[in-house]
CSV table of C-alpha atoms in Angstrom, one decimal:
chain,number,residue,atom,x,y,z
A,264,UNK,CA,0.0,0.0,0.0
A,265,UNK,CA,1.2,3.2,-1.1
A,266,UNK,CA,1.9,6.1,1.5
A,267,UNK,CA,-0.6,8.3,-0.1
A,268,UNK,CA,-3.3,5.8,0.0
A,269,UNK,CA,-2.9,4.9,3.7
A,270,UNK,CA,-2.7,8.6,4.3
A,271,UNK,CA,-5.8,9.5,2.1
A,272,UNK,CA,-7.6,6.4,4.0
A,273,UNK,CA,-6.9,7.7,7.8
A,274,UNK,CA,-8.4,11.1,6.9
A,275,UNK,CA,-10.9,9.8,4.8
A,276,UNK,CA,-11.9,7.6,8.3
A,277,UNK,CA,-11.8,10.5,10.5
A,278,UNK,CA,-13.6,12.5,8.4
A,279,UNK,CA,-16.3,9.8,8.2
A,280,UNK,CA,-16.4,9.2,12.2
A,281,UNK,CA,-16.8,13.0,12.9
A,282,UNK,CA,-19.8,12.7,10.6
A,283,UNK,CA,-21.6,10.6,13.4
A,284,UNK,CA,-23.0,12.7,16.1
A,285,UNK,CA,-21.8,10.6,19.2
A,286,UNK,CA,-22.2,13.4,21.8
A,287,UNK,CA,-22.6,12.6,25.4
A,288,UNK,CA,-25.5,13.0,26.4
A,289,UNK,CA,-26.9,12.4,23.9
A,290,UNK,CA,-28.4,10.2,20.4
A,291,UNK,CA,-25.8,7.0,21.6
A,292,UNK,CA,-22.6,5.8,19.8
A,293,UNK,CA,-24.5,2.7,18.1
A,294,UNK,CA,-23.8,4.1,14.2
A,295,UNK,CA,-20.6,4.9,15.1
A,296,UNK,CA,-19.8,1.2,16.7
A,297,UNK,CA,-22.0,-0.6,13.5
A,298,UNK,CA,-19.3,1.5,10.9
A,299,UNK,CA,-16.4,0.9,13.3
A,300,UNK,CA,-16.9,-2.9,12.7
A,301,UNK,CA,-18.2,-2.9,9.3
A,302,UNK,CA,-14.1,-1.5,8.5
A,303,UNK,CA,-12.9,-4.2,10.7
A,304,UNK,CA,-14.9,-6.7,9.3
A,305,UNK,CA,-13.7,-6.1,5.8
A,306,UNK,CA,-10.6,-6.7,6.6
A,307,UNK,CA,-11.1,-9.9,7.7
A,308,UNK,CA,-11.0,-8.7,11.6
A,309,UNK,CA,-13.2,-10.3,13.7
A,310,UNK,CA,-15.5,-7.7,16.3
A,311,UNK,CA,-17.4,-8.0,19.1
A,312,UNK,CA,-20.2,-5.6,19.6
A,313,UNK,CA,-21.6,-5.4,22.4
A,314,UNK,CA,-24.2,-2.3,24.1
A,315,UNK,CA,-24.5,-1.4,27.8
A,316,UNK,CA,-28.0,-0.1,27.5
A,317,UNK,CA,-29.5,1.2,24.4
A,318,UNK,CA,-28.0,2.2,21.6
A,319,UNK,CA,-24.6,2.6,24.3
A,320,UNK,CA,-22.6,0.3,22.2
A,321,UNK,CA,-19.1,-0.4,22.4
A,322,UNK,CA,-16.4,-2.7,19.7
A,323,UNK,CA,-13.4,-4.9,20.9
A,324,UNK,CA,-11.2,-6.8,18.7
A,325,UNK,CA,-8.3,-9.1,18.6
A,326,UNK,CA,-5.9,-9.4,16.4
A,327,UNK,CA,-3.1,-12.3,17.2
A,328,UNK,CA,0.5,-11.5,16.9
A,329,UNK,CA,3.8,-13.2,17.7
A,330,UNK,CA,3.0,-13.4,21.3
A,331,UNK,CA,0.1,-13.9,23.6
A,332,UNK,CA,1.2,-11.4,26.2
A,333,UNK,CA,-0.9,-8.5,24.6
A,334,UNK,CA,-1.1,-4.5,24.3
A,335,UNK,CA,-4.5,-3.2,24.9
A,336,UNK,CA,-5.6,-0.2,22.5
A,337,UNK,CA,-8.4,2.0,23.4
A,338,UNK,CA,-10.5,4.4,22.3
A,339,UNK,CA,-13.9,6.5,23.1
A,340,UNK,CA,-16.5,7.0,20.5
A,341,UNK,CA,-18.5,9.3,22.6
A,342,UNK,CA,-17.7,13.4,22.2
A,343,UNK,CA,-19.2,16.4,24.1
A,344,UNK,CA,-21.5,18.5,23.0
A,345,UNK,CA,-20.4,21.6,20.5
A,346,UNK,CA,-22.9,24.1,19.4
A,347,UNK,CA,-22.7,24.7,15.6
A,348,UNK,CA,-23.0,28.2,16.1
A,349,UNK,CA,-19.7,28.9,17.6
A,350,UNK,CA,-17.8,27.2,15.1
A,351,UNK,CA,-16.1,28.3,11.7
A,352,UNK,CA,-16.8,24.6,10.3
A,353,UNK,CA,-19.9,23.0,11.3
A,354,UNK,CA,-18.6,20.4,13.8
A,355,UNK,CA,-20.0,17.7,12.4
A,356,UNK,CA,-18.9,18.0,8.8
A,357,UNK,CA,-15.5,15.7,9.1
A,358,UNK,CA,-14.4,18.8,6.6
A,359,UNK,CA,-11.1,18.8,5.3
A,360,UNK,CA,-9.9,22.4,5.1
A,361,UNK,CA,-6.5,24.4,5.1
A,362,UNK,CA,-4.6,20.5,5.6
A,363,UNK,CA,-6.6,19.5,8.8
A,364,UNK,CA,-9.7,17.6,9.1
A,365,UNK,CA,-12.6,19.5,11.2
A,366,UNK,CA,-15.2,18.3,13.8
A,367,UNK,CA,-15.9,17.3,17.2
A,368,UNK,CA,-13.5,14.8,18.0
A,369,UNK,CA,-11.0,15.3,15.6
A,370,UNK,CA,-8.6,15.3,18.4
A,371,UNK,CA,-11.0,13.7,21.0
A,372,UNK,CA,-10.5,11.5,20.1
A,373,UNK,CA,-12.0,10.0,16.8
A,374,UNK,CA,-8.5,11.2,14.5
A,375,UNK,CA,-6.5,8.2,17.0
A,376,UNK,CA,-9.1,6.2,16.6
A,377,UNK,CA,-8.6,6.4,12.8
A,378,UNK,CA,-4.9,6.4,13.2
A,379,UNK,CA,-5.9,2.8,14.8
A,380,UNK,CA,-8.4,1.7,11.9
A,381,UNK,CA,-6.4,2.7,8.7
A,382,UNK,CA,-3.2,0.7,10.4
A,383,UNK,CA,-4.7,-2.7,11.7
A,384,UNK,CA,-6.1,-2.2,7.8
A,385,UNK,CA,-3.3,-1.9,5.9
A,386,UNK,CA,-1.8,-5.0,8.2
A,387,UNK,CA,-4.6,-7.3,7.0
A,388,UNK,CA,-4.7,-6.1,3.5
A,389,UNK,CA,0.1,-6.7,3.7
A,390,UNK,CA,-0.2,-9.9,6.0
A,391,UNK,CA,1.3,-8.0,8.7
A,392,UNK,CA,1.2,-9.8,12.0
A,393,UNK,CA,2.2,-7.6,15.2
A,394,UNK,CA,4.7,-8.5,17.3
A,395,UNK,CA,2.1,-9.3,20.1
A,396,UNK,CA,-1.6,-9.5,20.1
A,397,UNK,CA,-3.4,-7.0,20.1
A,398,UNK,CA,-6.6,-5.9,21.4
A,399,UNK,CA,-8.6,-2.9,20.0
A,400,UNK,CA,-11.5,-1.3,22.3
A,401,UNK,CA,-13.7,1.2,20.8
A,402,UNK,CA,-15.6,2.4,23.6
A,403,UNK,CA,-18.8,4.5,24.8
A,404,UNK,CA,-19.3,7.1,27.6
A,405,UNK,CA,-15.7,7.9,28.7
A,406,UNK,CA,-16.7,11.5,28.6
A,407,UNK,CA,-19.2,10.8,31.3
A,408,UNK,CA,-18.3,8.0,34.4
A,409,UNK,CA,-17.7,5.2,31.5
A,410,UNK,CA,-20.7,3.2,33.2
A,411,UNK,CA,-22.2,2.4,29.6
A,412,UNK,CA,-18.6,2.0,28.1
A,413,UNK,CA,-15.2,1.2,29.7
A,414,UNK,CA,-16.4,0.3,32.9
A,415,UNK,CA,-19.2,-1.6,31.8
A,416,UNK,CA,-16.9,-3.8,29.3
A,417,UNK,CA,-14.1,-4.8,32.4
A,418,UNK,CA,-17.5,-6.0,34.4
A,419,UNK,CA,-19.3,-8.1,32.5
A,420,UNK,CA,-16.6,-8.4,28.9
A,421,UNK,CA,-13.0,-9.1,31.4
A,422,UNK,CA,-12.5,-12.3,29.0
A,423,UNK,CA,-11.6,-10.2,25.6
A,424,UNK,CA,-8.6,-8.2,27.0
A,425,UNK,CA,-7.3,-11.5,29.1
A,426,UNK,CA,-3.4,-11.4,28.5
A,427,UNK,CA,-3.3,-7.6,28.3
A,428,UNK,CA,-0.5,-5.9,30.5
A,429,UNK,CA,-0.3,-2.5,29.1
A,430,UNK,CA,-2.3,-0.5,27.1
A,431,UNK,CA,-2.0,2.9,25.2
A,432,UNK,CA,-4.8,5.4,24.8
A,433,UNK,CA,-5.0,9.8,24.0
A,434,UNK,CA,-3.5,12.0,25.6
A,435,UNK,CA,0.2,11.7,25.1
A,436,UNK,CA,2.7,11.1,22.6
A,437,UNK,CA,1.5,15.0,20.7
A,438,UNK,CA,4.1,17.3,19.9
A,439,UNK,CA,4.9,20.6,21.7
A,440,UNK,CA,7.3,23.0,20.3
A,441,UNK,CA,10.6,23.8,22.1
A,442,UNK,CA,13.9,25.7,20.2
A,443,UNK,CA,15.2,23.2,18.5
A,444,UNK,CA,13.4,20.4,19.3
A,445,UNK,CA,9.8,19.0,19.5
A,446,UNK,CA,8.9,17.6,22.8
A,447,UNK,CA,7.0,14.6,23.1
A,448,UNK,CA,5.0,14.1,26.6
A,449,UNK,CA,3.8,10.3,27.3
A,450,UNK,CA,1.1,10.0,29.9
A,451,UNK,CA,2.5,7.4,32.4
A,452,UNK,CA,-0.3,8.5,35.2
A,453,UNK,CA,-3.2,10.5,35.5
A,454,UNK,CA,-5.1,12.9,38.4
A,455,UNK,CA,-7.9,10.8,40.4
A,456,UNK,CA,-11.5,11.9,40.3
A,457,UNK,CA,-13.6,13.0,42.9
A,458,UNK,CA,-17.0,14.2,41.8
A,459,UNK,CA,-18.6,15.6,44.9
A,460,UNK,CA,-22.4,16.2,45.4
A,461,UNK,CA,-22.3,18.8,48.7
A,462,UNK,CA,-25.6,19.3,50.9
A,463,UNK,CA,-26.1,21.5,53.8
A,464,UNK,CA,-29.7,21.2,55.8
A,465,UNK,CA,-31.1,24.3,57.7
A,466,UNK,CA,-34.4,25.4,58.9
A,467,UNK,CA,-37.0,26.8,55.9
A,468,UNK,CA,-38.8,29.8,56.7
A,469,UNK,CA,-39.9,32.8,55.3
A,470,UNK,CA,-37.2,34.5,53.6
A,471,UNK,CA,-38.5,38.0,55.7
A,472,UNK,CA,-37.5,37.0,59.0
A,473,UNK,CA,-33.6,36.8,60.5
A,474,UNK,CA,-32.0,34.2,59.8
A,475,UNK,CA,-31.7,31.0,61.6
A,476,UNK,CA,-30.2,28.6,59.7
A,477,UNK,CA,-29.8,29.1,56.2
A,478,UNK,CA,-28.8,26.3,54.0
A,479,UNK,CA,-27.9,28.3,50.7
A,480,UNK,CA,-25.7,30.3,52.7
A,481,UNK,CA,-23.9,27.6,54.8
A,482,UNK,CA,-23.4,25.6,51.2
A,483,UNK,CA,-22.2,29.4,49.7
A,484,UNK,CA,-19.7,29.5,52.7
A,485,UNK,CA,-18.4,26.0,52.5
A,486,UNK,CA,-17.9,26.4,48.4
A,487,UNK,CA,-15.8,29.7,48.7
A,488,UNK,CA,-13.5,27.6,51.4
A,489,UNK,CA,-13.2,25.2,48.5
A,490,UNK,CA,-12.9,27.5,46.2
A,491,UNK,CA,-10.3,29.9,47.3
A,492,UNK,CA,-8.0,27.4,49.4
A,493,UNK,CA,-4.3,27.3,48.4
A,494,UNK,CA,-3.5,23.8,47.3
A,495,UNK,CA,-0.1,23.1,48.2
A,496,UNK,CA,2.6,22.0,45.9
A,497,UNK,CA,3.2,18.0,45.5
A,498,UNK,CA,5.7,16.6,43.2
A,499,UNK,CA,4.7,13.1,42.3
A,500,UNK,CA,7.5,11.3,40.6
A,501,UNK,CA,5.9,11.7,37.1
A,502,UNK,CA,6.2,15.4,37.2
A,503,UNK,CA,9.2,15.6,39.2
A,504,UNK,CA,10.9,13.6,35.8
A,505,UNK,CA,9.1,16.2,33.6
A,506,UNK,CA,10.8,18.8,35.3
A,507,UNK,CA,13.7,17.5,35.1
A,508,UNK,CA,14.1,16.6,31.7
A,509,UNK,CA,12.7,19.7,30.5
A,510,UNK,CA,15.3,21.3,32.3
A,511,UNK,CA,17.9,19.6,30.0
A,512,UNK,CA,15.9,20.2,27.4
A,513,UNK,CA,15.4,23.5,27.9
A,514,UNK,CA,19.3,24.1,28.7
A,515,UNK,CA,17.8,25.9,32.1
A,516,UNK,CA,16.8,25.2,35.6
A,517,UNK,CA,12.8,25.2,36.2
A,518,UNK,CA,12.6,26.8,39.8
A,519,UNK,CA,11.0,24.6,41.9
A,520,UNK,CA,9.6,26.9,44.3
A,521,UNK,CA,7.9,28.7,41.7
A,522,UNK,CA,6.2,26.3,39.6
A,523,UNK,CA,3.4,28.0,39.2
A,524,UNK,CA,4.9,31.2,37.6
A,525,UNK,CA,7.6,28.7,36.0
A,526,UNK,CA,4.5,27.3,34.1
A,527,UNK,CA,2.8,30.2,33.1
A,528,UNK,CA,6.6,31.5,31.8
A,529,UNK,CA,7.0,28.7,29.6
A,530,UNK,CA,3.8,28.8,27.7
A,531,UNK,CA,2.7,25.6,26.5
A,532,UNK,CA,5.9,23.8,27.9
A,533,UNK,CA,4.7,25.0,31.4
A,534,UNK,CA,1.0,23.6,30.6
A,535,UNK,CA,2.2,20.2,30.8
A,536,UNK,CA,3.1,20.0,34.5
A,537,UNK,CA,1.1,23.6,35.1
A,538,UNK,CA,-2.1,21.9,36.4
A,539,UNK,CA,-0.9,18.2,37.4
A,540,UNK,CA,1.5,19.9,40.7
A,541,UNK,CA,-1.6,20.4,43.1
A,542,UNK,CA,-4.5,18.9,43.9
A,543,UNK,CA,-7.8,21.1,43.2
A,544,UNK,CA,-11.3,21.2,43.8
A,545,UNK,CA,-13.9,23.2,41.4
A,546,UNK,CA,-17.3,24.1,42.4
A,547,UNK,CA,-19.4,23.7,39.2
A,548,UNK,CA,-23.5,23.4,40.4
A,549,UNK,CA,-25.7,24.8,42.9
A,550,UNK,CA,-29.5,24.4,43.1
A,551,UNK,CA,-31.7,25.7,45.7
A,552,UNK,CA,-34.8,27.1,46.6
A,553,UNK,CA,-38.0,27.7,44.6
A,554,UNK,CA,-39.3,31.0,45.3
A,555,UNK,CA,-37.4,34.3,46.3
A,556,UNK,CA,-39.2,35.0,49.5
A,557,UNK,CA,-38.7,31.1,50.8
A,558,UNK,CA,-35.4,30.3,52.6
A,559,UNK,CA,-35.5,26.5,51.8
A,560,UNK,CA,-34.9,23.9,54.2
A,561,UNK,CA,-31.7,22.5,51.5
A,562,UNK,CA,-29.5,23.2,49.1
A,563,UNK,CA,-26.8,21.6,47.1
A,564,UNK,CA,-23.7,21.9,45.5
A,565,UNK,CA,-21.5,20.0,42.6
A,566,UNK,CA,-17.9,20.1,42.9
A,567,UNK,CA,-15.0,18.4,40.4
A,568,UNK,CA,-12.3,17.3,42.6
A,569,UNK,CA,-9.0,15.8,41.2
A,570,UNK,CA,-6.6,14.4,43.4
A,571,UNK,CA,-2.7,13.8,42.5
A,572,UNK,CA,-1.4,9.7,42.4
A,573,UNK,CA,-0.7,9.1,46.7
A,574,UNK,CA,-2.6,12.0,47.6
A,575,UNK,CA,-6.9,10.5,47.5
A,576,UNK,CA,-6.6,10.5,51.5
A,577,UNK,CA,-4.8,13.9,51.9
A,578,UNK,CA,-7.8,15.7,49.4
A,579,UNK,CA,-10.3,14.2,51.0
A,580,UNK,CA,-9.0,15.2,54.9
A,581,UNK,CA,-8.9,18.5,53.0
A,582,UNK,CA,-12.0,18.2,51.4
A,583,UNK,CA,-14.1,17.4,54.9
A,584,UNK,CA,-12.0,20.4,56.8
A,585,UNK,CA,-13.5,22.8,54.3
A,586,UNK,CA,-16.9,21.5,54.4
A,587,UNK,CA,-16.9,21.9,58.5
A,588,UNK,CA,-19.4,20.0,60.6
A,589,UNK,CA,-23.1,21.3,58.4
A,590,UNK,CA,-21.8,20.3,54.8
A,591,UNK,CA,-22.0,16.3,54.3
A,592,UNK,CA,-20.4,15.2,50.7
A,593,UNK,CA,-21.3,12.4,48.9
A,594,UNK,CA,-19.7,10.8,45.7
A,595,UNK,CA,-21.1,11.3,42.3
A,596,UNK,CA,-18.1,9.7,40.9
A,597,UNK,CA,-14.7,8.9,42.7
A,598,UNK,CA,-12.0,6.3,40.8
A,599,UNK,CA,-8.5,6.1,42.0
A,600,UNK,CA,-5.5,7.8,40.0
A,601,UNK,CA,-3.6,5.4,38.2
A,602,UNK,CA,0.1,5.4,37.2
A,603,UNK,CA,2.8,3.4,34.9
A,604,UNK,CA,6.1,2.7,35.0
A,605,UNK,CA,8.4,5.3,34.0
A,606,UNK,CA,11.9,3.1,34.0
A,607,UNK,CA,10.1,-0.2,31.8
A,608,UNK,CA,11.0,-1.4,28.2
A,609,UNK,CA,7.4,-0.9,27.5
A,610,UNK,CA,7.9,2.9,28.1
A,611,UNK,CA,11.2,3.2,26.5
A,612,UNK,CA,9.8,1.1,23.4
A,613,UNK,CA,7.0,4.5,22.9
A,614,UNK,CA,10.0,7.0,23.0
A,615,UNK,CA,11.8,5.1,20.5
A,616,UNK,CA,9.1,4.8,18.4
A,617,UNK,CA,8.5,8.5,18.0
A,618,UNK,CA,12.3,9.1,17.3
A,619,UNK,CA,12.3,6.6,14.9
A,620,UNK,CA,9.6,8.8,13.2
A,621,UNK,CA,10.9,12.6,13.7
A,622,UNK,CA,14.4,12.3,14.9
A,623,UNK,CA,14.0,15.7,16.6
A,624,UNK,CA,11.8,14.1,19.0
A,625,UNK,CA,12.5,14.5,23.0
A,626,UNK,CA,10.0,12.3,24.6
A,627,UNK,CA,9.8,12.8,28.5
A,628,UNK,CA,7.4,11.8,31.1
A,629,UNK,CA,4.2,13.3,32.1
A,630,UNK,CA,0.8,13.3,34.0
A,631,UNK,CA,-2.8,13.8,33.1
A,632,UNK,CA,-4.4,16.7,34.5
A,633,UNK,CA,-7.7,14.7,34.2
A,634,UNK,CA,-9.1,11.4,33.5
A,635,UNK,CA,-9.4,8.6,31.0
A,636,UNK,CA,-11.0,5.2,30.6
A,637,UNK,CA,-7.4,4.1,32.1
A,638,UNK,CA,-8.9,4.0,35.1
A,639,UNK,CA,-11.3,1.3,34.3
A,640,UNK,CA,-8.6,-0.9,32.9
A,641,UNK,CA,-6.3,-0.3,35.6
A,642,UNK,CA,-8.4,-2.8,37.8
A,643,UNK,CA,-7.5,-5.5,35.4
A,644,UNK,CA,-3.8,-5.1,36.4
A,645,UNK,CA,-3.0,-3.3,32.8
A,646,UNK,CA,-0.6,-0.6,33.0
A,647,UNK,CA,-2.1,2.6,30.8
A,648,UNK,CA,-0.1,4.7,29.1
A,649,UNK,CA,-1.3,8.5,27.6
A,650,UNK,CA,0.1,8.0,23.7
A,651,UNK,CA,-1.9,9.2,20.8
A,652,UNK,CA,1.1,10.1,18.8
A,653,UNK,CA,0.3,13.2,17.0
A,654,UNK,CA,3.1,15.8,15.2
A,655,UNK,CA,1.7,19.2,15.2
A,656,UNK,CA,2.0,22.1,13.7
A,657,UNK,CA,3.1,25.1,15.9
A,658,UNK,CA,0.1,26.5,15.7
A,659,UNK,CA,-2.1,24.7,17.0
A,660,UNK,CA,-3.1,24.5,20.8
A,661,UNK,CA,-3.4,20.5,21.7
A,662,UNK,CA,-4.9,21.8,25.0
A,663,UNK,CA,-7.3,24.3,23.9
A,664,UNK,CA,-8.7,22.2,21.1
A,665,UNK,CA,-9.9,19.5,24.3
A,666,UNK,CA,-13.4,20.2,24.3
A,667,UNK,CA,-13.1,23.9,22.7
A,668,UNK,CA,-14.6,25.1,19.5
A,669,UNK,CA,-13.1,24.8,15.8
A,670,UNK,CA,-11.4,21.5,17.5
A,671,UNK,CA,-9.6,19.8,14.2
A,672,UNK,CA,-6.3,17.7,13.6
A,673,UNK,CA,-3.6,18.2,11.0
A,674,UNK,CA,-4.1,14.9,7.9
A,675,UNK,CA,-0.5,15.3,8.1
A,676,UNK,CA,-0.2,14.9,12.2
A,677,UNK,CA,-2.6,11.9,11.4
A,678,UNK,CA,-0.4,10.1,8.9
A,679,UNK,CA,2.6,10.2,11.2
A,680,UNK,CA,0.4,8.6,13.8
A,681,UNK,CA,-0.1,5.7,12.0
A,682,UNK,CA,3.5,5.7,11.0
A,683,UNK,CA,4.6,5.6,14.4
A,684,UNK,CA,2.5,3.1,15.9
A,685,UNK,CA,3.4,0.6,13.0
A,686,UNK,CA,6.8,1.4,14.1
A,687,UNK,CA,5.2,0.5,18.3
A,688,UNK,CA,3.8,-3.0,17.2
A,689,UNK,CA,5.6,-4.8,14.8
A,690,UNK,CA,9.3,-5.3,14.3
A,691,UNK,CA,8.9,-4.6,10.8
A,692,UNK,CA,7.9,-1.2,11.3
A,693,UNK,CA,10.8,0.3,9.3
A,694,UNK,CA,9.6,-1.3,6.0
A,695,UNK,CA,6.0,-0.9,6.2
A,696,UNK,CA,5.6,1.9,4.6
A,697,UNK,CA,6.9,3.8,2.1
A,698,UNK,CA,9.6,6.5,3.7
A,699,UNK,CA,8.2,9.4,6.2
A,700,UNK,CA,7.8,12.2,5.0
A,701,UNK,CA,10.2,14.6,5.9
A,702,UNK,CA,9.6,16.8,9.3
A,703,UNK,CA,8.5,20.1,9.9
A,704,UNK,CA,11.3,22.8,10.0
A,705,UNK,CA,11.7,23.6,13.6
């Protein structure tokens, strides 16, 4: 297969997947999931499909390779919501314009899950076999809990990913711009969640008289403590080996007692440890009352808590300080934060794979701000790794596009994707394809 087929075929699939409205909530990913197996069906790859609830449906495949011991690959098909109105392209056109391809979910993540489709493709269309199994997971709802999708699959599917160890998924492995160099971040850990529903009780009464005991206040009071407390600084050993190499790479030292203004210094080098030092806690909801003259006997609160990897008992100490005696919490969502090995072959394997491809690559640890369906699969025992390899062009803002408007993905970035994880999962890798195409001038 010629380069510019394979690279016409991974645009033309993202294209075709923004086309499907998947957003969360929302219509379901079930036409997403049916033309997800339909192209590995054709090329003689064997799915199950499998739904959660209705029209929640979720793909896994296996595709054997030189040894049992397998890599997991996984992928959402769900999106959030983008109002059409805000956007230059219509986000659900899959256009290709000015050399990127547009939509929701062009970097969230339906252009990896492409990257994923045109490769295993071109492998069954060569007779490639990987070097060792590998299995593919195409799932619903990880931009919710992943109750209907990644969650649900580890309860009642655990069978289809037995042999898996690690596994490889978005949020890593993108390019960032640095003088001379590009920098490559691989996820090897990600915050915890802690989605908090907050509820103080008082005494209802007519909102005329003094108060007594005003719920909407005592909730008010108890979300500003949250709100404006100082997280302190916690270096987890993930970020802690950012630092440091970007200090190398950088040719100067990052102050460690100024992270924070170290961060916002470097730009969008100083994004990547920026928000993954501290713990935090976001308030997000309130509801209350019904009527303006009616104090009501409740109110209630939302809050998005993230908690660094070691530090769940610390935030929540924190958390139930802030609160004080008349706030009780209860979990919405809460899952652990999960973390990989920095000093494995597996993780050395990634970096070399991405140098192989743009030999001006520095690859260096990192940890996720937020959350991923790695969560789920790190109660199987499988070690998840952030690395969605993606070279891009200096303009564009890999953060901001994350649930932002105009979100869309260079065909170019896509096309070394693929390149580079033909060059993760078979030994071959060199030969597959026809040369790379030369890099971007730094």
């Amino acid at each position: 297969m010629s380069s510019e087929s394979m690279s016409s075929e991974v645009a033309q699939i993202c294209s075709d997947l923004i086309r499907f409205d998947t957003t969360n909530p929302g219509p379901g990913e079930r036409p997403a999931a049916e033309h997800v197996a339909a192209l590995l069906s054709d090329a003689g790859i064997e799915p199950v499909v499998f739904e959660s609830a209705s029209r929640r449906t979720s793909v896994v495949a296996r595709i054997p390779g030189d040894s049992p011991e397998a890599l997991l690959i996984h992928g959402h098909l769900d999106v959030v919501p983008a109002r059409p109105s805000d956007w230059r392209i219509h986000p659900f056109s899959g256009e290709v314009s000015g050399g990127c391809v547009w939509g929701r979910g062009a970097v969230d993540m339906k252009g990896t899950l492409a990257m994923t489709l045109a490769l295993v493709r071109d492998w069954a269309r060569r007779g490639v076999r990987p070097d060792r199994d590998v299995v593919l997971a195409f799932l619903a709802d990880e931009e919710a809990t992943g109750e209907y999708g990644a969650r649900y699959a580890v309860r009642h599917h655990r069978e289809l990913f037995d042999g898996c160890t690690d596994a490889i998924s978005e949020s890593g492995g993108y390019s960032v711009e640095a003088p001379g160099t590009r920098i490559y971040p691989v996820a090897v850990g990600e915050r915890g969640t802690a989605w908090m529903r907050l509820t103080a009780t008082g005494v209802a009464g007519h909102g005329s008289r003094p108060p007594v005991d005003n719920a909407v206040a005592e909730l008010c009071h108890a979300m500003s403590r949250i709100a404006s407390h100082p997280w302190p600084v916690r270096l987890t050993p993930g970020v802690a080996a950012l630092i440091e190499d970007l200090s190398d790479i950088l040719g100067e030292r990052i102050d460690l007692d100024r992270l924070e203004e170290e961060a916002a210094r470097l730009g969008r080098i100083g994004d990547l440890f920026g928000a993954q030092i501290r713990n935090s806690a976001n308030p997000t909801m309130l509801q209350a009352g019904y009527k303006v003259n009616v104090v009501p006997g409740t109110a209630e609160g939302h809050v998005d808590g993230r908690f660094l990897p070691g530090y769940r008992e610390e935030f929540l100490e924190t958390i139930d300080r802030l609160l004080g005696p008349r706030v009780t919490r209860e979990f919405v969502n809460v899952e652990d934060a999960p973390s990989a090995p920095m000093d494995s072959p597996f993780f050395d394997r990634l970096g070399a794979a991405l140098v192989a491809e743009d030999p001006a690559a520095r690859p260096v640890p990192y940890v996720m701000s937020g959350g991923t369906d790695a969560k789920s699969f790190a109660e199987l025992g499988i070690r998840g790794y952030g690395f969605a390899p993606l070279m891009l062009t200096p303009d564009l803002d890999y953060f901001g596009m994350f649930h932002g408007v105009d979100e869309r993905v260079p065909v170019e970035g896509l096309e070394f994707g693929v390149r580079v994880l033909n060059r993760l999962l078979t030994s071959r890798g060199s030969r597959s394809f026809a040369a790379p195409a030369p890099a971007p001038a730094l």
